[in-house]
Amino acid sequence: MTVRKRVDVRVEGVVQGVGFRPFVYSLASRLGLAGRVRNDVEGVFIEVEGALAGVEEFLTALERDAPALSEIESVTVVSGAPAGHRGFTITAGDPAGPRRALVPADLATCDDCLRELADPAGRRHRYPFVACANCGPRFTVVRGVPFDRLLTTMAGFAMCADCSAEYHDPGDRHFRAEPTCCPACGPSLRLLDARGADLCGDPIAACASLLRAGRVVAVKGLGGFHLAVPAAHQEAAAALRARKHRAEKPFAVMVADLDQARRLCAVDGQAAELLTGRARPVVLLPRLPGAPVADAVAPGRRDLGLMLPYTPLHHLLLRELAEPMVLTGGNVCDEPIAHEDADAVTRLGGIADAFLVHDRAIHVRADDSVLRPWSGGHTVLRRARGHAPEPLTLRRPAPRPVLACGAELGSTFCLVRGRRAFLSQHLGDLDDQETLRSFVEGIDHFCGLFDIRPEVVAHDLDPGYLSTRHALELTGVELVGVQHHHAHIASCLADNGETGPVIGVALDGPAHGLDGTLWGGEFLRADLASCTRLGHLALVPMPGGAAAVRQPWRMAAAYLRDEHPGLDVVRRNAAHWPDVLARTRTGVGAPMTSSAGPLFDAVSALLGIRDTVTYEGQAAAELEQRADPAETGSYAATITEGDLLVVHAADLVRAAAADVAAGIDPGTIAGRFHNGVADAVVRCCVMLRDGTGLNTTALSGAVLQNALLLERTVERLRAAGFRVLTHTRVPPGDGGLSLGQAAVAAARDRST
Ligand SMILES: [Zn+2]
Ligand SMILES: [Zn+2]
């Protein structure tokens, strides 16, 4: 007689909405086991019984063969007496109790669904809302948990008999696929003119012909509206840029497949992997010379942001258009992208000539995620669609639930319960009313989805940040202020599942320091709970404060003072140069900063690349784009030792100015400058290693979005024997700040 065994298995992680129960069902059936599986608030719960060997094989295969889109965090197994189950069944979810199940991120259309989309004999031929248990909308359509159709924006679409049969068939890939539907029962597509009136004809074909004719079309995507034009169409791209009031910030381009991508950019194995990853992010890649892309798409840049289609609608549209198309956020300037149909027609009315819309509502807005590969991996510039709201796992649990409010620009928030850190999608700049509203509503939505009531609230020390003000207005919570650059280093630690201590190098824009100056070029001894300043870039005045951010030439003046009066940058800005110099001398209206951001701005202006900017970080980004990556020369900065190490970065600017005066090529100078900054960072770290005994460095801050600087710094640190931590899952800029704040608050809560 065979020994019968029964186990109860609890699986936690991203296991709902990813085809997990059908996988369990077929696994148990194949092994001849009986029992049942259901979704509940904790994740997935399985009761399984049968021959001992079968149950053991089941437990092994459960983790080994789990669906590709699932992410198992823990499996807990409890043995019990066999209950006499006959056969294996999938039972209904249980909406009671605390809501703990994880909501998956939106998933790119799977190959099976693409085949269905292309099958003329099938009932979903060319149907733009094809989805199954392995793909389709998730986070952006979820109103509540558990993940169930009634709690999504698909609730209003009652399934037809055919869809319902598939939905209830455990052997079908549409089994319990909440967004499944077909032309008979699901959403439908419409093409509207600029005033919102219906245009006749097949919406996809008509939309493609409008695009080919150079019209701007607003396309409703997964997490919001995009604006589309053919990528090679000079007039259309220029018109889009002019109407969007977006002077120079680059547009992303969607390509049908990797072949099309390779016609525009250098796509190596790593890039192909990032492009085809399940999140389908925008990937910044080196543009090929002569690539057929309109000038207005990414002016001043050697790279180009590419992405592959991630919804059936995108696949259909690109096939019809048969060429790459610009797909940029459906907004004016930097306000949040539109995600509601009526709002889109109102707000985008002056930009779009037509609207491709549908009646599946977007509950939560999510921009495209943006990644940038570099020689040592990739940097996340924007974490949004395809990643949010999936949690990061902290090394150690938070004793009490934490909310971290993040920064001001490119903001995110983060909620922590136990070891799970739920980082919001990129929200945008909080100084915009609409963004501020999505910040406040987003926090409520996440608290509801993940059943978190924050008891500890972390915030930046800058009282002017709207995120700080939001934190300070909350009552009945414990507030934890976290210095900006400590939060960046903590974010890098959390990104790597580490706790420190490390030598933290924060190269960042100017932000609130602890001594009345603006920090941002900092060497810190940091662990999660605490942080000590060990060194920094020498202070310089920022003449005009915020004006110096918009006008990088002011930083050139602040660094150069009266030296090199014959330089072009002085001549170009002669009218205001003396005033600005006077400000740097008196210090009136010229806050002092140790930030690395303005240093890059100064050199960008000095080289004639950017005197003024139209978006944040533009001068530094274009300086990097111009730098000759083959340049091995370097400028040297003096480092002085006192209580703190001080890097005299003005030496780098002076050396660059001397090369400019000598007529050296700007690309060479930019290359030498990048190498010089990396060299200075490494020399400081070596000096600090001697003093602290720490051999691990953590690199963070917005300036390290610069792939060339990151690469040069990491290479040199490793050559000097350091272990180097960089960001891979969250942005080094302010988009990752809330994770760091949360990690600090949790660590301090543990130590009290
Ligand atoms: Zn699918
Ligand atoms: Zn149907």
mmCIF file of N, CA, C and O in Angstrom, residues 508-576:
data_model
loop_
_atom_site.group_PDB
_atom_site.id
_atom_site.type_symbol
_atom_site.label_atom_id
_atom_site.label_comp_id
_atom_site.label_asym_id
_atom_site.label_seq_id
_atom_site.Cartn_x
_atom_site.Cartn_y
_atom_site.Cartn_z
ATOM 1 N N ASP A 508 24.887 64.647 -6.995
ATOM 2 C CA ASP A 508 23.468 64.948 -7.115
ATOM 3 C C ASP A 508 23.272 66.420 -7.424
ATOM 4 O O ASP A 508 24.215 67.215 -7.347
ATOM 5 N N GLY A 509 22.029 66.776 -7.735
ATOM 6 C CA GLY A 509 21.682 68.187 -7.829
ATOM 7 C C GLY A 509 21.679 68.783 -6.429
ATOM 8 O O GLY A 509 21.749 68.053 -5.439
ATOM 9 N N PRO A 510 21.610 70.128 -6.335
ATOM 10 C CA PRO A 510 21.643 70.763 -5.014
ATOM 11 C C PRO A 510 20.405 70.409 -4.196
ATOM 12 O O PRO A 510 19.296 70.459 -4.709
ATOM 13 N N ALA A 511 20.614 70.025 -2.935
ATOM 14 C CA ALA A 511 19.493 69.738 -2.048
ATOM 15 C C ALA A 511 19.902 70.060 -0.611
ATOM 16 O O ALA A 511 21.090 70.138 -0.283
ATOM 17 N N HIS A 512 18.893 70.214 0.220
ATOM 18 C CA HIS A 512 19.037 70.644 1.609
ATOM 19 C C HIS A 512 20.108 69.860 2.379
ATOM 20 O O HIS A 512 19.990 68.650 2.563
ATOM 21 N N GLY A 513 21.135 70.566 2.847
ATOM 22 C CA GLY A 513 22.164 69.927 3.658
ATOM 23 C C GLY A 513 21.917 70.148 5.136
ATOM 24 O O GLY A 513 20.835 70.603 5.527
ATOM 25 N N LEU A 514 22.906 69.816 5.957
ATOM 26 C CA LEU A 514 22.710 69.927 7.406
ATOM 27 C C LEU A 514 23.359 71.178 7.977
ATOM 28 O O LEU A 514 23.301 71.422 9.175
ATOM 29 N N ASP A 515 24.032 71.992 7.109
ATOM 30 C CA ASP A 515 24.773 73.137 7.642
ATOM 31 C C ASP A 515 24.362 74.449 6.979
ATOM 32 O O ASP A 515 25.128 75.401 6.946
ATOM 33 N N GLY A 516 23.148 74.480 6.423
ATOM 34 C CA GLY A 516 22.679 75.714 5.800
ATOM 35 C C GLY A 516 23.136 75.883 4.362
ATOM 36 O O GLY A 516 22.730 76.833 3.701
ATOM 37 N N THR A 517 23.991 74.982 3.861
ATOM 38 C CA THR A 517 24.345 75.052 2.436
ATOM 39 C C THR A 517 23.598 73.949 1.694
ATOM 40 O O THR A 517 23.001 73.069 2.304
ATOM 41 N N LEU A 518 23.652 74.058 0.361
ATOM 42 C CA LEU A 518 23.024 73.037 -0.471
ATOM 43 C C LEU A 518 24.060 71.965 -0.764
ATOM 44 O O LEU A 518 25.110 72.258 -1.313
ATOM 45 N N TRP A 519 23.773 70.729 -0.373
ATOM 46 C CA TRP A 519 24.710 69.636 -0.597
ATOM 47 C C TRP A 519 24.451 68.976 -1.955
ATOM 48 O O TRP A 519 23.459 69.239 -2.602
ATOM 49 N N GLY A 520 25.349 68.071 -2.341
ATOM 50 C CA GLY A 520 25.116 67.355 -3.601
ATOM 51 C C GLY A 520 26.381 66.818 -4.247
ATOM 52 O O GLY A 520 26.339 66.250 -5.335
ATOM 53 N N GLY A 521 27.520 66.985 -3.556
ATOM 54 C CA GLY A 521 28.759 66.334 -3.992
ATOM 55 C C GLY A 521 29.391 65.781 -2.733
ATOM 56 O O GLY A 521 30.381 66.306 -2.247
ATOM 57 N N GLU A 522 28.794 64.708 -2.177
ATOM 58 C CA GLU A 522 29.049 64.315 -0.782
ATOM 59 C C GLU A 522 29.721 62.951 -0.660
ATOM 60 O O GLU A 522 29.390 62.009 -1.387
ATOM 61 N N PHE A 523 30.632 62.888 0.282
ATOM 62 C CA PHE A 523 31.246 61.609 0.672
ATOM 63 C C PHE A 523 30.784 61.337 2.097
ATOM 64 O O PHE A 523 31.078 62.110 3.012
ATOM 65 N N LEU A 524 30.033 60.260 2.259
ATOM 66 C CA LEU A 524 29.369 60.000 3.538
ATOM 67 C C LEU A 524 29.765 58.629 4.064
ATOM 68 O O LEU A 524 29.909 57.679 3.283
ATOM 69 N N ARG A 525 29.942 58.536 5.373
ATOM 70 C CA ARG A 525 29.995 57.209 5.982
ATOM 71 C C ARG A 525 28.557 56.897 6.336
ATOM 72 O O ARG A 525 27.958 57.575 7.176
ATOM 73 N N ALA A 526 27.987 55.896 5.693
ATOM 74 C CA ALA A 526 26.551 55.684 5.871
ATOM 75 C C ALA A 526 26.224 54.214 6.075
ATOM 76 O O ALA A 526 26.787 53.335 5.431
ATOM 77 N N ASP A 527 25.295 53.968 7.014
ATOM 78 C CA ASP A 527 24.562 52.706 7.012
ATOM 79 C C ASP A 527 23.101 53.119 6.911
ATOM 80 O O ASP A 527 22.807 54.290 6.648
ATOM 81 N N LEU A 528 22.178 52.173 7.123
ATOM 82 C CA LEU A 528 20.787 52.569 6.926
ATOM 83 C C LEU A 528 20.332 53.560 7.993
ATOM 84 O O LEU A 528 19.622 54.517 7.704
ATOM 85 N N ALA A 529 20.764 53.369 9.223
ATOM 86 C CA ALA A 529 20.233 54.208 10.295
ATOM 87 C C ALA A 529 20.949 55.551 10.418
ATOM 88 O O ALA A 529 20.357 56.545 10.808
ATOM 89 N N SER A 530 22.231 55.592 10.074
ATOM 90 C CA SER A 530 22.977 56.815 10.372
ATOM 91 C C SER A 530 23.927 57.188 9.249
ATOM 92 O O SER A 530 24.195 56.395 8.344
ATOM 93 N N CYS A 531 24.458 58.397 9.375
ATOM 94 C CA CYS A 531 25.249 58.950 8.291
ATOM 95 C C CYS A 531 26.143 60.063 8.826
ATOM 96 O O CYS A 531 25.696 60.881 9.623
ATOM 97 N N THR A 532 27.423 60.047 8.423
ATOM 98 C CA THR A 532 28.342 61.112 8.822
ATOM 99 C C THR A 532 29.012 61.670 7.572
ATOM 100 O O THR A 532 29.462 60.904 6.713
ATOM 101 N N ARG A 533 29.102 62.985 7.492
ATOM 102 C CA ARG A 533 29.735 63.602 6.331
ATOM 103 C C ARG A 533 31.249 63.534 6.501
ATOM 104 O O ARG A 533 31.785 63.965 7.530
ATOM 105 N N LEU A 534 31.929 62.992 5.478
ATOM 106 C CA LEU A 534 33.383 62.855 5.548
ATOM 107 C C LEU A 534 34.089 63.789 4.574
ATOM 108 O O LEU A 534 35.274 64.081 4.738
ATOM 109 N N GLY A 535 33.382 64.223 3.553
ATOM 110 C CA GLY A 535 34.017 65.087 2.566
ATOM 111 C C GLY A 535 32.986 65.615 1.594
ATOM 112 O O GLY A 535 31.832 65.168 1.595
ATOM 113 N N HIS A 536 33.404 66.577 0.767
ATOM 114 C CA HIS A 536 32.467 67.162 -0.194
ATOM 115 C C HIS A 536 33.223 67.960 -1.239
ATOM 116 O O HIS A 536 34.411 68.255 -1.067
ATOM 117 N N LEU A 537 32.519 68.321 -2.309
ATOM 118 C CA LEU A 537 33.096 69.250 -3.277
ATOM 119 C C LEU A 537 33.171 70.622 -2.614
ATOM 120 O O LEU A 537 32.325 70.961 -1.782
ATOM 121 N N ALA A 538 34.192 71.416 -2.993
ATOM 122 C CA ALA A 538 34.323 72.762 -2.430
ATOM 123 C C ALA A 538 33.079 73.581 -2.748
ATOM 124 O O ALA A 538 32.472 73.426 -3.808
ATOM 125 N N LEU A 539 32.707 74.443 -1.802
ATOM 126 C CA LEU A 539 31.514 75.264 -1.987
ATOM 127 C C LEU A 539 31.727 76.286 -3.104
ATOM 128 O O LEU A 539 32.802 76.875 -3.209
ATOM 129 N N VAL A 540 30.676 76.467 -3.911
ATOM 130 C CA VAL A 540 30.651 77.579 -4.872
ATOM 131 C C VAL A 540 29.316 78.280 -4.740
ATOM 132 O O VAL A 540 28.316 77.647 -4.359
ATOM 133 N N PRO A 541 29.276 79.572 -5.057
ATOM 134 C CA PRO A 541 27.979 80.255 -5.048
ATOM 135 C C PRO A 541 27.174 79.881 -6.286
ATOM 136 O O PRO A 541 27.745 79.617 -7.344
ATOM 137 N N MET A 542 25.851 79.826 -6.121
ATOM 138 C CA MET A 542 24.947 79.659 -7.270
ATOM 139 C C MET A 542 24.282 81.006 -7.510
ATOM 140 O O MET A 542 23.254 81.311 -6.895
ATOM 141 N N PRO A 543 24.870 81.817 -8.422
ATOM 142 C CA PRO A 543 24.363 83.187 -8.588
ATOM 143 C C PRO A 543 22.931 83.187 -9.102
ATOM 144 O O PRO A 543 22.664 82.707 -10.199
ATOM 145 N N GLY A 544 22.023 83.707 -8.284
ATOM 146 C CA GLY A 544 20.621 83.749 -8.678
ATOM 147 C C GLY A 544 19.844 82.515 -8.242
ATOM 148 O O GLY A 544 18.658 82.398 -8.535
ATOM 149 N N GLY A 545 20.494 81.585 -7.535
ATOM 150 C CA GLY A 545 19.790 80.395 -7.029
ATOM 151 C C GLY A 545 19.172 79.587 -8.158
ATOM 152 O O GLY A 545 19.882 79.038 -9.005
ATOM 153 N N ALA A 546 17.824 79.549 -8.196
ATOM 154 C CA ALA A 546 17.127 78.769 -9.221
ATOM 155 C C ALA A 546 17.488 79.240 -10.626
ATOM 156 O O ALA A 546 17.517 78.445 -11.570
ATOM 157 N N ALA A 547 17.804 80.534 -10.773
ATOM 158 C CA ALA A 547 18.175 81.055 -12.097
ATOM 159 C C ALA A 547 19.442 80.367 -12.605
ATOM 160 O O ALA A 547 19.612 80.168 -13.811
ATOM 161 N N ALA A 548 20.324 79.991 -11.672
ATOM 162 C CA ALA A 548 21.564 79.319 -12.074
ATOM 163 C C ALA A 548 21.289 77.906 -12.581
ATOM 164 O O ALA A 548 22.067 77.365 -13.368
ATOM 165 N N VAL A 549 20.168 77.319 -12.144
ATOM 166 C CA VAL A 549 19.796 75.995 -12.641
ATOM 167 C C VAL A 549 19.292 76.107 -14.082
ATOM 168 O O VAL A 549 19.611 75.284 -14.932
ATOM 169 N N ARG A 550 18.526 77.177 -14.342
ATOM 170 C CA ARG A 550 17.996 77.362 -15.704
ATOM 171 C C ARG A 550 19.039 77.907 -16.672
ATOM 172 O O ARG A 550 18.936 77.752 -17.871
ATOM 173 N N GLN A 551 20.054 78.618 -16.109
ATOM 174 C CA GLN A 551 21.069 79.265 -16.957
ATOM 175 C C GLN A 551 22.460 78.790 -16.530
ATOM 176 O O GLN A 551 23.147 79.463 -15.769
ATOM 177 N N PRO A 552 22.883 77.653 -17.046
ATOM 178 C CA PRO A 552 24.177 77.088 -16.647
ATOM 179 C C PRO A 552 25.356 78.036 -16.838
ATOM 180 O O PRO A 552 26.365 77.900 -16.149
ATOM 181 N N TRP A 553 25.249 79.026 -17.749
ATOM 182 C CA TRP A 553 26.385 79.941 -17.939
ATOM 183 C C TRP A 553 26.703 80.674 -16.639
ATOM 184 O O TRP A 553 27.845 81.063 -16.409
ATOM 185 N N ARG A 554 25.699 80.865 -15.766
ATOM 186 C CA ARG A 554 25.946 81.522 -14.477
ATOM 187 C C ARG A 554 26.924 80.704 -13.633
ATOM 188 O O ARG A 554 27.717 81.252 -12.872
ATOM 189 N N MET A 555 26.829 79.373 -13.761
ATOM 190 C CA MET A 555 27.752 78.522 -12.999
ATOM 191 C C MET A 555 29.162 78.603 -13.585
ATOM 192 O O MET A 555 30.153 78.517 -12.862
ATOM 193 N N ALA A 556 29.225 78.788 -14.917
ATOM 194 C CA ALA A 556 30.545 78.992 -15.530
ATOM 195 C C ALA A 556 31.172 80.248 -14.932
ATOM 196 O O ALA A 556 32.366 80.268 -14.582
ATOM 197 N N ALA A 557 30.363 81.302 -14.772
ATOM 198 C CA ALA A 557 30.870 82.556 -14.182
ATOM 199 C C ALA A 557 31.299 82.326 -12.737
ATOM 200 O O ALA A 557 32.348 82.822 -12.293
ATOM 201 N N ALA A 558 30.483 81.569 -11.997
ATOM 202 C CA ALA A 558 30.794 81.332 -10.586
ATOM 203 C C ALA A 558 32.114 80.583 -10.432
ATOM 204 O O ALA A 558 32.876 80.831 -9.497
ATOM 205 N N TYR A 559 32.385 79.655 -11.327
ATOM 206 C CA TYR A 559 33.632 78.887 -11.256
ATOM 207 C C TYR A 559 34.823 79.646 -11.814
ATOM 208 O O TYR A 559 35.927 79.584 -11.288
ATOM 209 N N LEU A 560 34.611 80.384 -12.922
ATOM 210 C CA LEU A 560 35.748 81.015 -13.610
ATOM 211 C C LEU A 560 36.134 82.358 -13.010
ATOM 212 O O LEU A 560 37.285 82.797 -13.157
ATOM 213 N N ARG A 561 35.160 83.037 -12.379
ATOM 214 C CA ARG A 561 35.397 84.383 -11.855
ATOM 215 C C ARG A 561 35.975 85.270 -12.962
ATOM 216 O O ARG A 561 35.414 85.318 -14.037
ATOM 217 N N ASP A 562 37.101 85.950 -12.665
ATOM 218 C CA ASP A 562 37.651 86.893 -13.641
ATOM 219 C C ASP A 562 38.650 86.254 -14.601
ATOM 220 O O ASP A 562 39.186 86.920 -15.477
ATOM 221 N N GLU A 563 38.928 84.963 -14.389
ATOM 222 C CA GLU A 563 39.931 84.335 -15.251
ATOM 223 C C GLU A 563 39.365 84.134 -16.660
ATOM 224 O O GLU A 563 38.174 84.031 -16.841
ATOM 225 N N HIS A 564 40.241 84.022 -17.613
ATOM 226 C CA HIS A 564 39.873 83.760 -19.007
ATOM 227 C C HIS A 564 38.810 84.711 -19.548
ATOM 228 O O HIS A 564 37.766 84.268 -20.026
ATOM 229 N N PRO A 565 39.031 86.016 -19.477
ATOM 230 C CA PRO A 565 38.017 86.958 -19.974
ATOM 231 C C PRO A 565 37.765 86.815 -21.472
ATOM 232 O O PRO A 565 36.731 87.256 -21.966
ATOM 233 N N GLY A 566 38.678 86.199 -22.185
ATOM 234 C CA GLY A 566 38.524 86.103 -23.636
ATOM 235 C C GLY A 566 37.673 84.934 -24.110
ATOM 236 O O GLY A 566 37.423 84.780 -25.307
ATOM 237 N N LEU A 567 37.182 84.117 -23.185
ATOM 238 C CA LEU A 567 36.442 82.922 -23.606
ATOM 239 C C LEU A 567 35.094 83.271 -24.236
ATOM 240 O O LEU A 567 34.463 84.263 -23.874
ATOM 241 N N ASP A 568 34.651 82.405 -25.136
ATOM 242 C CA ASP A 568 33.357 82.611 -25.806
ATOM 243 C C ASP A 568 32.201 82.715 -24.824
ATOM 244 O O ASP A 568 31.282 83.506 -25.018
ATOM 245 N N VAL A 569 32.230 81.881 -23.775
ATOM 246 C CA VAL A 569 31.096 81.886 -22.838
ATOM 247 C C VAL A 569 30.965 83.258 -22.182
ATOM 248 O O VAL A 569 29.856 83.743 -21.937
ATOM 249 N N VAL A 570 32.093 83.921 -21.954
ATOM 250 C CA VAL A 570 32.053 85.270 -21.369
ATOM 251 C C VAL A 570 31.475 86.238 -22.389
ATOM 252 O O VAL A 570 30.608 87.061 -22.085
ATOM 253 N N ARG A 571 31.935 86.103 -23.628
ATOM 254 C CA ARG A 571 31.459 87.018 -24.671
ATOM 255 C C ARG A 571 29.974 86.824 -24.941
ATOM 256 O O ARG A 571 29.224 87.795 -25.054
ATOM 257 N N ARG A 572 29.534 85.562 -24.998
ATOM 258 C CA ARG A 572 28.115 85.307 -25.289
ATOM 259 C C ARG A 572 27.208 85.898 -24.220
ATOM 260 O O ARG A 572 26.077 86.274 -24.484
ATOM 261 N N ASN A 573 27.698 85.946 -22.981
ATOM 262 C CA ASN A 573 26.840 86.402 -21.881
ATOM 263 C C ASN A 573 27.350 87.711 -21.280
ATOM 264 O O ASN A 573 27.093 88.007 -20.106
ATOM 265 N N ALA A 574 28.038 88.499 -22.129
ATOM 266 C CA ALA A 574 28.718 89.712 -21.648
ATOM 267 C C ALA A 574 27.763 90.677 -20.947
ATOM 268 O O ALA A 574 28.137 91.329 -19.964
ATOM 269 N N ALA A 575 26.529 90.749 -21.421
ATOM 270 C CA ALA A 575 25.588 91.730 -20.877
ATOM 271 C C ALA A 575 25.353 91.519 -19.385
ATOM 272 O O ALA A 575 25.169 92.479 -18.637
ATOM 273 N N HIS A 576 25.333 90.277 -18.949
ATOM 274 C CA HIS A 576 24.997 90.011 -17.542
ATOM 275 C C HIS A 576 26.176 89.485 -16.729
ATOM 276 O O HIS A 576 26.059 89.300 -15.528
#
